[in-house]
Each structure stands twice: as structure tokens, then as C-alpha cells.
Amino acid sequence: MFELIIRYAIEAVSSPITPLANAADWGVFAFMEVLNDSYYMGLALELAAKAAGQTGINPVVGCVVVKEGRIIGVGTHLKRGTGHAEVHALQMAGDEAEGATVYVTLEPCSHFGKTPPCCERIIAAKAARVVVAATDPNPQVAGRGLERLRESGIEVTVGLLEEKSRSMNEKFNKYITTKLPFVTLKTASTLDGKIASRTGDSRWITGAAAREQVHTLRHQHEAIMVGIATVLADDPMLTTRAEVPAIHPVRIIVDSKLRLPLDARVVTDRSARTLVLTTEGADQAKGAALEAAGVELVRAGAGEHVDLKEAMRKLGEAEIGSILLEGGGKLNGAMLEAGLIDKIMIYMATKIIGGLQAPGTFTFDGFEKMAQAIELERVAVEMAGEDICIAGYPAYSQH
């Protein structure tokens, strides 16, 4: 039996489009059916990943339709308001979809939104089986799509490569359940935790490979957020370079006192929207001038500083579902203290710059004891050229 399994597994790798369709031994066939399912779901996940950054507050979803060991349809969700992955794949499959297996990375929707429900499209196509990676956390779906498919007599399998699907849609999963944006903090630092020298020089801490990844991250988030100090110091464009997919994020500037110059590039450049987070009491005349220049103001909090929690709520109401935070130490620290950072990505250069006045990654009062420190969970460490990327998720629950 073991030799048969190995032989069929090798055949699956060498001829992946039609693996194991003629396995005679029932036990081997059952095992290989799971292997087939994993292969086709893997393809669906790859399709979904290619659309990262294009779907707005919608999830990324991939779909593969298979019949008699042959792929007859593929699809991915490309843009909010357009056809979902299942629709594209079934259109490609046409009449051959009858009796086929549909592999989809997220539970087919069962409600009318901007498009009709996908589960009804699958039922109309007379598919025999549907394999789903993850259920949809959207309260409007949440298992109803699976139930509708089963009611129609379609065999449904759930949970294959579930963690990959959920990780791919971590931004959507938070937004659809909380209506708050998923915030990824990205920063570049030296080994001693400095994000600039004591004179403010920060070009360049990391190398070309890390900087290229950052432009991809910008593409994959709906907005990029910085503090006013960053704008005053660097006058950045805060856009995505042409070498990577050129969907520019919304630019968000945290500016409590409305110090943003009218000739700053984030104001004069119209290739992307610019939002300024400020306070209720900030200068009304300056606010009007910025709005006349095309800037959108979001007033949050009546105090001296922007109320970041209220600001996140208002950004969520504006359907901004994900933010890449590229702030300085003070903004990073304030966001961390408020528990508003969902993921941290630190690109660390193997350099030491020192300097008592050199700014660090996080600037806030901090904790009195090491036991109080915020730890990262699900940590991953990778190389980005000569630099080290440490990524993880803050564990706020211990505080």
C-alpha cells in the first residue's frame, strides 16, 4: 500500500493537471482524492493571491472548477462590485460545469450585495461538489452559503487549507466583523532600534530589496498613514512606484494642528486621495484652504491631539478597510498604546548608528516592568536582501 501511495504521489507531482484519476485501490484513491483536493485548492489560493490589493474592502478569492481530472474553469475576484471568483470560473466552464467539483477559497455568498449570490450560480450550474477553504466571517453569510448548497443536494467539504485562506484575508476578516481598518505597521530600523540618525537622516536604512517590498505592501493596503512630522521633514509622495502594481493607496496624514503646507506634494499631487486627521478645534481657515486644494479633512477628538480610536472608527465608516502605518516613533507609539496596530513588520538593517537623540521605532512612556512588554505572536523572520524582516501580531490581551 505504501509503495502505491508513493508512486501515485510522484505521478501527481509529475503530471499535476490530471493526477491520480485511475487509482484502482480504494484506499489509495481515497488518500489521493485528498491530495487532488489540496492541489486544486492550492491553485485557487494562488489565483486569489494575485489579486491582493485590488478588491478594496472585499476579500481576495480564487476558484477552480474540475471535472474528470481536468481543469475546465478558473477565476478570481478582481475588483469590488464586479463578478466574484465563482462567476468567472463557471462562465469559463460553461455547460461542462454540470457534475463538476468547484474549489473556492472562501464560502460562496448567499446574499444580494453589489452582485448576485454566488451559491445560486453554483446551484444553477449543477455542480456536484463544492470544496471550500474557509467559511465567510461576514455576518450576512456566516455559513448560510454552505447551508444553501447542501439544501440543494450539493456535496460540501469545508476546511481544506483553511489557515492559508484566513491569513490571506486577515484584513477583510477584521474589517467585516468590526468595521475597523486592519493596521499594519511597517518600519525600517537599525540593529539598535533607530529609524534615523540624530540629525534626522534616514536615507537609506535598508537596501533596495526591502524598499521594493514596501512598495508592494503599499499596493496591498487601501491607505498609507504617516504623521505630519514625516511630511514636513521629507515631503514624500506616499504613492506606489511604477515597477510594482500601480494602485496608489489613500494618503492619510495625522496633523492635529493643521501644519500641512499647501504646497506639499501630498496636496499638489492628485494621483491619489489625501485625508488629513485633525482635531475639532484645529484652525478652521487652514482647514478650508486645504479642502479647497482637494484635501479631505477628518476631525476626530476635541482635545489637543487627534483621538486615534475615533479616527479609526471614522475611517472604517468611510470604508477604508486596511492601513499601512509608516509613522515616526511618536505616532507608532501612540497607535501601539491605543491597541490599534494589528500587525508589525520591522525591516532591520545590520547597522548600528547610536545617538541618544536619534529617534527610535516606538516613542511612548513605556512599561515599568519587562513582564508588561507587548509581545508578538505568530512571528515570522525572513531575509529581504541583506536586511531582516521580522513580522508578527501584537498580543494586547496580556495587558
Coordinates of C-alpha atoms in Angstrom, one line a residue:
M1 CA 0.0 0.0 0.0
F2 CA 2.8 2.5 1.0
E3 CA 4.6 1.9 -2.3
L4 CA 1.3 2.6 -4.2
I5 CA 0.8 5.8 -2.4
I6 CA 4.4 7.0 -3.1
R7 CA 4.0 6.0 -6.8
Y8 CA 0.8 7.9 -7.2
A9 CA 2.1 10.9 -5.3
I10 CA 5.1 11.0 -7.7
E11 CA 2.7 10.9 -10.6
A12 CA 0.7 13.7 -9.1
V13 CA 3.8 15.9 -9.0
S14 CA 5.0 15.0 -12.5
S15 CA 1.5 15.3 -14.1
P16 CA -0.3 17.7 -11.8
I17 CA -3.2 18.7 -14.1
T18 CA -4.7 15.1 -14.2
P19 CA -3.4 13.4 -11.0
L20 CA -4.5 10.0 -9.9
A21 CA -7.7 9.7 -11.8
N22 CA -7.3 6.0 -12.4
A23 CA -6.1 4.8 -8.9
A24 CA -7.6 1.3 -8.6
D25 CA -7.1 0.6 -4.9
W26 CA -9.9 2.2 -3.0
G27 CA -7.7 3.1 0.0
V28 CA -5.1 4.7 -2.2
F29 CA -7.9 6.5 -4.2
A30 CA -9.4 8.0 -1.0
F31 CA -5.9 9.2 0.0
M32 CA -5.2 10.6 -3.4
E33 CA -8.6 12.3 -3.6
V34 CA -7.5 14.4 -0.6
L35 CA -4.2 15.0 -2.4
N36 CA -6.1 16.1 -5.5
D37 CA -8.3 18.4 -3.5
S38 CA -5.2 20.0 -1.9
Y39 CA -3.6 20.5 -5.3
Y40 CA -6.6 22.2 -6.8
M41 CA -7.3 24.3 -3.7
G42 CA -3.6 25.4 -3.8
L43 CA -4.2 26.6 -7.4
A44 CA -7.3 28.5 -6.2
L45 CA -5.3 30.2 -3.4
E46 CA -2.6 31.2 -5.9
L47 CA -5.2 32.8 -8.1
A48 CA -6.6 34.7 -5.1
A49 CA -3.2 35.9 -4.0
K50 CA -2.6 37.5 -7.4
A51 CA -5.4 40.0 -6.8
A52 CA -4.2 41.2 -3.4
G53 CA -4.7 45.0 -3.2
Q54 CA -7.3 45.2 -5.9
T55 CA -10.5 44.3 -4.1
G56 CA -10.8 47.1 -1.6
I57 CA -12.8 46.0 1.5
N58 CA -13.8 42.8 -0.3
P59 CA -11.9 39.6 0.3
V60 CA -9.5 38.0 -2.2
V61 CA -11.0 34.8 -3.6
G62 CA -9.9 32.2 -6.1
C63 CA -11.9 29.4 -7.7
V64 CA -11.0 26.4 -9.8
V65 CA -13.6 24.1 -11.5
V66 CA -12.5 20.5 -12.2
K67 CA -14.3 17.6 -14.0
E68 CA -12.9 14.1 -14.5
G69 CA -9.4 15.2 -13.6
R70 CA -9.4 18.2 -16.0
I71 CA -9.5 21.9 -15.1
I72 CA -12.4 23.4 -17.0
G73 CA -12.6 26.8 -15.4
V74 CA -10.6 29.3 -13.2
G75 CA -11.5 32.6 -11.8
T76 CA -10.6 35.2 -9.2
H77 CA -12.3 38.3 -7.7
L78 CA -10.7 41.2 -9.4
K79 CA -12.5 44.3 -8.2
R80 CA -15.2 45.3 -5.8
G81 CA -18.6 45.4 -7.5
T82 CA -17.6 43.0 -10.3
G83 CA -18.1 39.3 -10.6
H84 CA -16.8 37.0 -7.9
A85 CA -14.3 34.3 -8.5
E86 CA -17.0 31.6 -8.8
V87 CA -18.8 33.5 -11.5
H88 CA -15.7 33.9 -13.7
A89 CA -14.7 30.2 -13.2
L90 CA -18.2 28.9 -14.0
Q91 CA -18.5 31.1 -17.1
M92 CA -15.3 29.6 -18.4
A93 CA -16.5 26.1 -17.6
G94 CA -19.9 26.7 -19.4
D95 CA -22.1 23.6 -19.7
E96 CA -19.3 21.3 -18.6
A97 CA -19.7 22.6 -15.1
E98 CA -22.6 20.1 -14.6
G99 CA -21.4 17.4 -12.3
A100 CA -18.0 19.1 -11.7
T101 CA -16.2 20.0 -8.4
V102 CA -15.9 23.6 -7.5
Y103 CA -12.9 24.6 -5.4
V104 CA -13.2 28.0 -3.8
T105 CA -11.1 29.7 -1.2
L106 CA -13.9 31.4 0.7
E107 CA -17.5 30.4 1.3
P108 CA -19.8 31.4 -1.6
C109 CA -22.0 34.3 -0.7
S110 CA -25.7 33.7 -0.2
H111 CA -27.0 37.3 -0.3
F112 CA -27.5 40.1 -2.8
G113 CA -24.9 42.8 -2.4
K114 CA -23.3 44.6 -5.3
T115 CA -23.5 41.3 -7.2
P116 CA -26.0 38.3 -7.1
P117 CA -25.3 35.4 -4.6
C118 CA -22.6 33.0 -5.8
C119 CA -24.2 29.9 -4.3
E120 CA -27.2 30.3 -6.6
R121 CA -24.8 30.5 -9.6
I122 CA -23.2 27.2 -8.5
I123 CA -26.6 25.6 -8.0
A124 CA -27.7 26.7 -11.4
A125 CA -24.6 25.3 -13.0
K126 CA -25.5 21.9 -11.4
A127 CA -22.1 21.3 -9.8
A128 CA -21.9 18.0 -7.9
R129 CA -19.4 19.0 -5.2
V130 CA -18.0 22.2 -3.7
V131 CA -14.8 22.3 -1.7
V132 CA -14.3 25.4 0.5
A133 CA -11.2 26.5 2.3
A134 CA -12.8 28.8 4.9
T135 CA -16.2 30.0 6.0
D136 CA -17.0 33.7 5.5
P137 CA -17.0 35.7 8.7
N138 CA -19.3 38.3 7.1
P139 CA -22.5 38.2 9.3
Q140 CA -24.6 38.3 6.1
V141 CA -23.0 35.0 5.0
A142 CA -21.5 33.1 8.0
G143 CA -22.5 29.5 7.0
R144 CA -25.6 30.4 5.1
G145 CA -24.0 29.8 1.7
L146 CA -22.8 26.3 2.8
E147 CA -26.3 25.5 4.1
R148 CA -27.9 26.7 0.8
L149 CA -25.6 24.5 -1.2
R150 CA -26.3 21.4 1.0
E151 CA -30.0 22.0 0.8
S152 CA -29.8 21.8 -3.0
G153 CA -28.1 18.4 -2.8
I154 CA -24.6 19.5 -3.5
E155 CA -21.8 17.7 -1.5
V156 CA -19.9 20.3 0.5
T157 CA -16.4 19.9 2.1
V158 CA -15.1 22.7 4.3
G159 CA -11.7 23.5 5.9
L160 CA -9.1 22.5 3.3
L161 CA -6.1 24.8 3.6
E162 CA -8.2 27.0 5.9
E163 CA -5.4 28.8 7.6
K164 CA -3.9 29.9 4.3
S165 CA -7.2 31.3 3.2
R166 CA -7.7 33.1 6.6
S167 CA -4.2 34.5 6.6
M168 CA -4.7 35.8 3.0
N169 CA -7.8 37.6 4.1
E170 CA -6.8 38.9 7.5
K171 CA -7.6 42.5 6.6
F172 CA -11.1 41.6 5.3
N173 CA -11.7 39.3 8.3
K174 CA -11.1 42.2 10.8
Y175 CA -13.0 44.9 8.8
I176 CA -16.1 42.8 8.1
T177 CA -16.5 41.9 11.8
T178 CA -15.6 45.1 13.5
K179 CA -15.9 47.8 10.8
L180 CA -12.4 49.0 11.8
P181 CA -9.4 49.0 9.5
F182 CA -6.7 46.4 9.8
V183 CA -3.5 48.3 10.6
T184 CA -0.1 47.0 9.6
L185 CA 2.9 48.9 11.0
K186 CA 5.9 48.9 8.7
T187 CA 9.2 50.4 9.8
A188 CA 12.8 50.3 8.9
S189 CA 15.4 50.4 11.7
T190 CA 19.0 49.7 12.6
L191 CA 20.0 46.9 15.0
D192 CA 19.9 49.4 17.8
G193 CA 16.3 50.3 17.0
K194 CA 16.9 53.7 15.4
I195 CA 14.7 54.9 12.5
A196 CA 17.0 57.9 11.7
S197 CA 20.3 59.4 12.8
R198 CA 20.5 62.1 15.4
T199 CA 20.4 64.7 12.6
G200 CA 17.2 63.1 11.1
D201 CA 18.9 61.4 8.2
S202 CA 17.2 58.1 7.2
R203 CA 18.1 57.5 3.6
W204 CA 18.7 54.7 3.4
I205 CA 18.5 52.5 6.4
T206 CA 17.6 49.4 4.4
G207 CA 18.6 48.2 1.0
A208 CA 16.8 48.1 -2.4
A209 CA 15.1 44.7 -1.8
A210 CA 13.4 45.8 1.4
R211 CA 12.3 49.1 -0.2
E212 CA 10.8 47.2 -3.1
Q213 CA 8.8 45.1 -0.7
V214 CA 7.4 48.2 0.9
H215 CA 6.0 49.5 -2.4
T216 CA 4.2 46.1 -2.8
L217 CA 2.9 46.5 0.7
R218 CA 1.5 49.9 -0.2
H219 CA -0.3 48.4 -3.2
Q220 CA -1.8 45.7 -0.9
H221 CA -3.3 48.2 1.6
E222 CA -6.1 50.7 0.9
A223 CA -4.4 53.5 2.7
I224 CA -0.9 54.6 4.0
M225 CA -0.7 56.7 7.1
V226 CA 2.1 59.0 8.4
G227 CA 2.4 61.8 10.9
I228 CA 2.8 65.4 10.0
A229 CA 6.5 65.4 11.1
T230 CA 7.3 62.9 8.3
V231 CA 5.7 65.2 5.7
L232 CA 7.4 68.3 7.0
A233 CA 10.8 66.5 7.0
D234 CA 10.7 64.6 3.7
D235 CA 7.8 66.0 1.6
P236 CA 7.0 62.4 0.4
M237 CA 4.6 61.5 -2.4
L238 CA 3.4 58.4 -0.5
T239 CA 2.5 56.6 -3.7
T240 CA 3.4 53.2 -5.2
R241 CA 6.2 53.1 -7.7
A242 CA 5.5 52.1 -11.3
E243 CA 7.7 48.9 -11.0
V244 CA 5.1 47.3 -8.8
P245 CA 1.3 47.2 -9.5
A246 CA 0.3 50.9 -9.5
I247 CA -2.8 51.1 -7.4
H248 CA -2.0 54.1 -5.2
P249 CA -3.3 54.0 -1.6
V250 CA -5.3 56.8 0.0
R251 CA -2.8 59.0 1.8
I252 CA -3.6 59.7 5.5
I253 CA -1.8 62.4 7.4
V254 CA -2.2 62.8 11.2
D255 CA -1.9 66.5 11.7
S256 CA -3.5 67.8 15.0
K257 CA -2.6 71.4 14.4
L258 CA -3.0 71.5 10.6
R259 CA 0.6 72.3 9.9
L260 CA 0.4 70.7 6.4
P261 CA 1.8 73.1 3.8
L262 CA -0.5 73.9 0.8
D263 CA 2.5 73.2 -1.5
A264 CA 3.3 69.8 0.0
R265 CA 3.4 67.1 -2.6
V266 CA 0.6 65.1 -0.9
V267 CA -1.5 68.2 -1.5
T268 CA -0.5 69.2 -5.0
D269 CA -0.2 65.7 -6.4
R270 CA -3.7 64.4 -7.4
S271 CA -2.8 60.8 -8.3
A272 CA -4.2 59.7 -5.0
R273 CA -6.7 60.9 -2.4
T274 CA -5.3 62.7 0.7
L275 CA -7.1 62.6 4.0
V276 CA -5.9 64.7 7.0
L277 CA -6.8 63.5 10.5
T278 CA -7.1 66.5 12.8
T279 CA -9.0 67.8 15.8
E280 CA -12.3 69.6 16.2
G281 CA -10.5 72.7 17.4
A282 CA -7.9 72.9 14.6
D283 CA -7.7 76.1 12.6
Q284 CA -10.9 76.4 10.6
A285 CA -9.4 78.8 8.0
K286 CA -6.5 76.5 7.3
G287 CA -8.9 73.6 7.1
A288 CA -11.0 75.4 4.5
A289 CA -7.8 76.2 2.5
L290 CA -6.8 72.5 2.5
E291 CA -10.2 71.4 1.4
A292 CA -10.2 73.9 -1.4
A293 CA -6.9 72.3 -2.5
G294 CA -8.6 68.9 -2.7
V295 CA -7.7 67.5 0.7
E296 CA -10.3 65.7 2.7
L297 CA -10.5 66.5 6.5
V298 CA -11.5 64.0 9.2
R299 CA -11.9 65.7 12.6
A300 CA -11.6 63.3 15.5
G301 CA -11.4 64.4 19.1
A302 CA -11.8 67.7 20.9
G303 CA -8.5 67.6 22.7
E304 CA -5.0 68.8 21.8
H305 CA -4.3 65.6 19.8
V306 CA -6.2 63.5 17.3
D307 CA -8.3 60.9 19.1
L308 CA -6.9 57.9 17.2
K309 CA -9.6 55.4 18.2
E310 CA -12.3 57.8 17.0
A311 CA -10.3 58.4 13.8
M312 CA -10.1 54.6 13.1
R313 CA -13.8 54.4 13.6
K314 CA -14.4 57.2 11.1
L315 CA -12.0 55.7 8.6
G316 CA -13.9 52.4 8.9
E317 CA -17.2 54.2 8.3
A318 CA -15.5 55.7 5.1
E319 CA -14.9 52.1 4.0
I320 CA -11.1 52.2 4.4
G321 CA -10.5 48.6 5.5
S322 CA -6.7 48.4 5.7
I323 CA -3.9 50.9 6.5
L324 CA -0.2 50.7 6.2
L325 CA 1.3 52.7 9.0
E326 CA 4.7 54.2 8.2
G327 CA 4.8 56.7 11.1
G328 CA 7.6 58.1 13.1
G329 CA 8.3 57.0 16.7
K330 CA 5.6 59.2 18.3
L331 CA 2.8 58.1 16.0
N332 CA 3.9 54.4 16.2
G333 CA 4.0 54.6 20.0
A334 CA 0.6 56.3 20.2
M335 CA -1.0 53.7 17.9
L336 CA 0.6 50.8 19.9
E337 CA -0.5 52.2 23.2
A338 CA -4.1 52.6 21.9
G339 CA -4.1 48.9 20.8
L340 CA -4.7 49.9 17.2
I341 CA -1.9 48.1 15.5
D342 CA -2.8 44.6 14.2
K343 CA 0.4 43.5 12.6
I344 CA 4.0 44.7 12.9
M345 CA 6.7 44.4 10.2
I346 CA 10.1 45.6 11.1
Y347 CA 12.8 45.7 8.4
M348 CA 16.0 45.7 10.3
A349 CA 19.3 46.6 8.7
T350 CA 22.5 45.1 10.1
K351 CA 23.8 48.6 11.1
I352 CA 24.3 50.4 14.3
I353 CA 24.0 54.2 14.3
G354 CA 23.7 55.1 18.0
G355 CA 22.8 58.6 19.3
L356 CA 20.9 59.5 22.4
Q357 CA 18.7 61.9 20.4
A358 CA 18.3 59.6 17.4
P359 CA 14.6 58.6 17.1
G360 CA 13.5 55.1 17.8
T361 CA 10.8 52.9 16.4
F362 CA 8.3 53.5 19.3
T363 CA 8.3 56.6 21.4
F364 CA 6.0 56.5 24.4
D365 CA 6.2 56.3 28.2
G366 CA 6.6 52.6 28.1
F367 CA 6.1 50.0 30.8
E368 CA 7.7 49.7 34.2
K369 CA 8.5 46.0 34.1
M370 CA 9.6 43.6 31.4
A371 CA 6.7 41.4 32.1
Q372 CA 4.4 44.1 30.9
A373 CA 6.0 44.3 27.5
I374 CA 3.8 43.7 24.4
E375 CA 4.9 40.5 22.8
L376 CA 4.4 39.4 19.2
E377 CA 2.6 36.2 18.3
R378 CA 2.9 34.1 15.1
V379 CA 6.3 35.6 14.4
A380 CA 8.0 35.1 11.0
V381 CA 11.5 36.0 10.2
E382 CA 12.7 36.4 6.6
M383 CA 15.6 37.9 4.7
A384 CA 14.9 40.9 2.4
G385 CA 18.2 41.2 0.5
E386 CA 20.8 42.0 3.2
D387 CA 18.1 43.1 5.7
I388 CA 16.0 41.1 8.1
C389 CA 12.2 41.3 8.2
I390 CA 10.5 40.4 11.5
A391 CA 6.7 40.2 11.3
G392 CA 4.2 39.3 14.0
Y393 CA 0.9 40.2 15.7
P394 CA 0.9 42.2 19.0
A395 CA -0.6 40.3 21.9
Y396 CA -2.6 43.0 23.7
S397 CA -4.6 40.6 25.8
Q398 CA -2.0 40.3 28.4
H399 CA -2.4 44.0 29.5

